[in-house]
mmCIF file of C-alpha atoms in Angstrom:
data_model
loop_
_atom_site.group_PDB
_atom_site.id
_atom_site.type_symbol
_atom_site.label_atom_id
_atom_site.label_comp_id
_atom_site.label_asym_id
_atom_site.label_seq_id
_atom_site.Cartn_x
_atom_site.Cartn_y
_atom_site.Cartn_z
ATOM 1 C CA MET A 1 10.802 -3.677 -8.123
ATOM 2 C CA GLN A 2 12.330 -4.037 -4.726
ATOM 3 C CA LEU A 3 10.352 -5.076 -1.677
ATOM 4 C CA LEU A 4 11.646 -5.492 1.965
ATOM 5 C CA LEU A 5 9.760 -8.229 3.813
ATOM 6 C CA ASP A 6 10.174 -9.316 7.242
ATOM 7 C CA LEU A 7 9.557 -12.856 7.098
ATOM 8 C CA ASP A 8 9.518 -12.916 11.219
ATOM 9 C CA SER A 9 6.934 -10.444 11.297
ATOM 10 C CA GLU A 10 3.251 -11.231 12.836
ATOM 11 C CA VAL A 11 2.176 -9.180 9.809
ATOM 12 C CA PRO A 12 1.129 -11.607 7.098
ATOM 13 C CA ILE A 13 3.761 -11.734 3.990
ATOM 14 C CA TYR A 14 0.616 -10.986 1.609
ATOM 15 C CA GLN A 15 -0.039 -7.639 3.732
ATOM 16 C CA GLN A 16 3.327 -6.731 3.854
ATOM 17 C CA ILE A 17 3.501 -6.930 0.034
ATOM 18 C CA ARG A 18 0.513 -4.977 -0.428
ATOM 19 C CA ASP A 19 1.793 -2.004 2.159
ATOM 20 C CA ARG A 20 5.115 -1.863 0.550
ATOM 21 C CA VAL A 21 3.554 -1.850 -3.160
ATOM 22 C CA VAL A 22 1.054 0.967 -1.831
ATOM 23 C CA GLU A 23 4.058 2.999 -0.234
ATOM 24 C CA ALA A 24 6.047 2.601 -3.297
ATOM 25 C CA ILE A 25 2.914 4.127 -5.453
ATOM 26 C CA ALA A 26 2.674 7.067 -2.574
ATOM 27 C CA GLU A 27 6.576 7.709 -2.936
ATOM 28 C CA GLY A 28 6.714 7.724 -6.747
ATOM 29 C CA ALA A 29 8.650 4.639 -7.015
ATOM 30 C CA LEU A 30 6.007 3.008 -8.762
ATOM 31 C CA ALA A 31 4.146 5.510 -11.286
ATOM 32 C CA PRO A 32 0.778 5.263 -12.335
ATOM 33 C CA GLY A 33 0.898 2.672 -15.217
ATOM 34 C CA ALA A 34 3.704 0.878 -14.142
ATOM 35 C CA GLY A 35 3.629 -2.570 -14.552
ATOM 36 C CA LEU A 36 4.341 -5.180 -11.816
ATOM 37 C CA PRO A 37 6.311 -8.324 -12.076
ATOM 38 C CA SER A 38 4.162 -11.493 -12.535
ATOM 39 C CA THR A 39 3.115 -13.391 -9.158
ATOM 40 C CA ARG A 40 5.311 -16.021 -10.245
ATOM 41 C CA GLN A 41 8.287 -14.039 -10.704
ATOM 42 C CA LEU A 42 7.815 -11.911 -7.619
ATOM 43 C CA ALA A 43 7.248 -15.205 -5.557
ATOM 44 C CA LEU A 44 10.654 -16.422 -7.128
ATOM 45 C CA ASP A 45 12.710 -13.163 -6.339
ATOM 46 C CA LEU A 46 11.323 -13.284 -2.563
ATOM 47 C CA ALA A 47 11.498 -16.847 -2.353
ATOM 48 C CA ILE A 48 7.896 -17.371 -1.364
ATOM 49 C CA ASN A 49 4.950 -19.048 -2.525
ATOM 50 C CA PHE A 50 3.208 -17.440 -5.544
ATOM 51 C CA HIS A 51 -0.331 -17.927 -4.158
ATOM 52 C CA THR A 52 0.811 -15.364 -1.244
ATOM 53 C CA VAL A 53 1.867 -12.704 -4.153
ATOM 54 C CA ASN A 54 -1.326 -13.831 -5.576
ATOM 55 C CA LYS A 55 -3.367 -13.155 -2.645
ATOM 56 C CA ALA A 56 -1.541 -9.574 -2.269
ATOM 57 C CA TYR A 57 -2.138 -8.531 -5.695
ATOM 58 C CA ASP A 58 -5.884 -9.622 -5.553
ATOM 59 C CA LEU A 59 -6.085 -7.283 -2.405
ATOM 60 C CA LEU A 60 -4.345 -4.502 -4.205
ATOM 61 C CA ARG A 61 -7.001 -4.846 -7.116
ATOM 62 C CA ARG A 62 -9.798 -5.028 -5.118
ATOM 63 C CA GLU A 63 -8.800 -1.984 -3.062
ATOM 64 C CA GLY A 64 -8.477 -0.100 -6.428
ATOM 65 C CA PHE A 65 -4.562 0.251 -6.560
ATOM 66 C CA ILE A 66 -3.717 -1.758 -9.375
ATOM 67 C CA ARG A 67 -5.561 -3.490 -12.427
ATOM 68 C CA ILE A 68 -4.986 -6.946 -13.546
ATOM 69 C CA ASN A 69 -5.291 -7.951 -17.362
ATOM 70 C CA ARG A 70 -4.420 -11.624 -18.333
ATOM 71 C CA LYS A 71 -2.713 -10.596 -21.305
ATOM 72 C CA SER A 72 -0.679 -7.498 -20.034
ATOM 73 C CA GLY A 73 -0.355 -8.673 -16.247
ATOM 74 C CA ALA A 74 -0.510 -6.353 -13.400
ATOM 75 C CA ALA A 75 0.014 -2.776 -13.353
ATOM 76 C CA VAL A 76 -0.610 0.554 -11.149
ATOM 77 C CA ARG A 77 -3.873 1.934 -12.210
ATOM 78 C CA PRO A 78 -3.148 5.136 -14.429
ATOM 79 C CA ASP A 79 -5.714 7.066 -12.605
ATOM 80 C CA VAL A 80 -4.340 5.651 -8.862
ATOM 81 C CA LYS A 81 -3.901 8.914 -7.717
ATOM 82 C CA GLN A 82 -6.846 10.813 -8.824
ATOM 83 C CA PRO A 83 -9.507 11.328 -6.453
ATOM 84 C CA SER A 84 -12.537 9.174 -6.805
ATOM 85 C CA ASP A 85 -15.540 8.580 -4.655
ATOM 86 C CA GLU A 86 -16.002 5.061 -6.166
ATOM 87 C CA LEU A 87 -12.705 4.021 -5.054
ATOM 88 C CA ARG A 88 -13.088 6.109 -1.672
ATOM 89 C CA ALA A 89 -16.122 4.318 -0.960
ATOM 90 C CA GLY A 90 -14.653 0.974 0.031
ATOM 91 C CA VAL A 91 -11.754 2.451 2.226
ATOM 92 C CA ASP A 92 -12.151 2.172 5.969
ATOM 93 C CA TRP A 93 -8.964 4.854 6.322
ATOM 94 C CA GLU A 94 -10.351 6.709 8.945
ATOM 95 C CA GLY A 95 -11.307 3.322 11.028
ATOM 96 C CA ARG A 96 -7.608 2.087 10.399
ATOM 97 C CA MET A 97 -6.345 5.351 11.420
ATOM 98 C CA ARG A 98 -8.069 5.815 14.613
ATOM 99 C CA THR A 99 -7.247 2.192 15.733
ATOM 100 C CA LEU A 100 -3.704 2.843 14.833
ATOM 101 C CA LEU A 101 -3.830 6.179 16.724
ATOM 102 C CA ALA A 102 -5.573 4.538 19.725
ATOM 103 C CA GLU A 103 -2.750 1.934 19.780
ATOM 104 C CA LEU A 104 -0.165 5.071 19.871
ATOM 105 C CA ASP A 105 -2.052 6.801 22.887
ATOM 106 C CA VAL A 106 -2.055 3.588 24.767
ATOM 107 C CA ARG A 107 1.639 3.075 24.242
ATOM 108 C CA GLY A 108 2.305 6.729 25.617
ATOM 109 C CA ILE A 109 3.569 8.296 22.406
ATOM 110 C CA ALA A 110 3.014 11.992 22.479
ATOM 111 C CA LYS A 111 0.593 13.726 20.292
ATOM 112 C CA GLU A 112 3.576 16.113 19.009
ATOM 113 C CA GLU A 113 5.674 13.286 18.128
ATOM 114 C CA VAL A 114 2.849 11.486 16.076
ATOM 115 C CA MET A 115 2.000 14.721 14.363
ATOM 116 C CA ALA A 116 5.740 15.400 13.747
ATOM 117 C CA TYR A 117 6.069 11.680 12.316
ATOM 118 C CA VAL A 118 2.583 12.282 9.967
ATOM 119 C CA GLU A 119 4.075 15.360 8.583
ATOM 120 C CA ALA A 120 7.481 14.074 7.911
ATOM 121 C CA THR A 121 6.030 11.032 6.299
ATOM 122 C CA LEU A 122 3.704 13.294 3.922
ATOM 123 C CA ASP A 123 6.320 15.342 2.861
ATOM 124 C CA ARG A 124 8.081 12.602 1.598
ATOM 125 C CA PHE A 125 5.517 11.785 -0.847
ATOM 126 C CA PRO A 126 5.353 13.708 -4.227
ATOM 127 C CA ALA A 127 2.620 16.203 -4.294
ATOM 128 C CA ARG A 128 0.104 15.593 -6.816
ATOM 129 C CA ASP A 129 -0.948 18.517 -9.301
ATOM 130 C CA ASP A 130 -4.288 19.178 -7.427
ATOM 131 C CA GLU A 131 -2.671 19.655 -4.072
ATOM 132 C CA GLN A 132 -0.603 21.729 -1.946
ATOM 133 C CA ARG A 133 1.480 20.541 0.975
#
């Protein structure tokens, strides 16, 4: 698994790891059920502290993207792309999106540009069997 991180970013490294894993799942680079490197291995690969990777994996687990088993390690949940009221209940995606859109508005980004970017980004994600784009 190749993760590109910006060590100089204001975004914490654990959050960047979480974000890159979610993006890889959405883009199909990490399939449902796919194994993830151990926290120690990924920390070695990225030359960062393994506690940082552990924090990212824990966040991914709590958000329902991965499962962690002491014997088999971390893996993308097999049902990760299936609609679930249980998983949806703890997600504040509307609040996060509202804040991001407000930030774009304050910065003067045109609605048309935002919509074009949203559509182009969604088009890069493989469609699930249960939906048409």
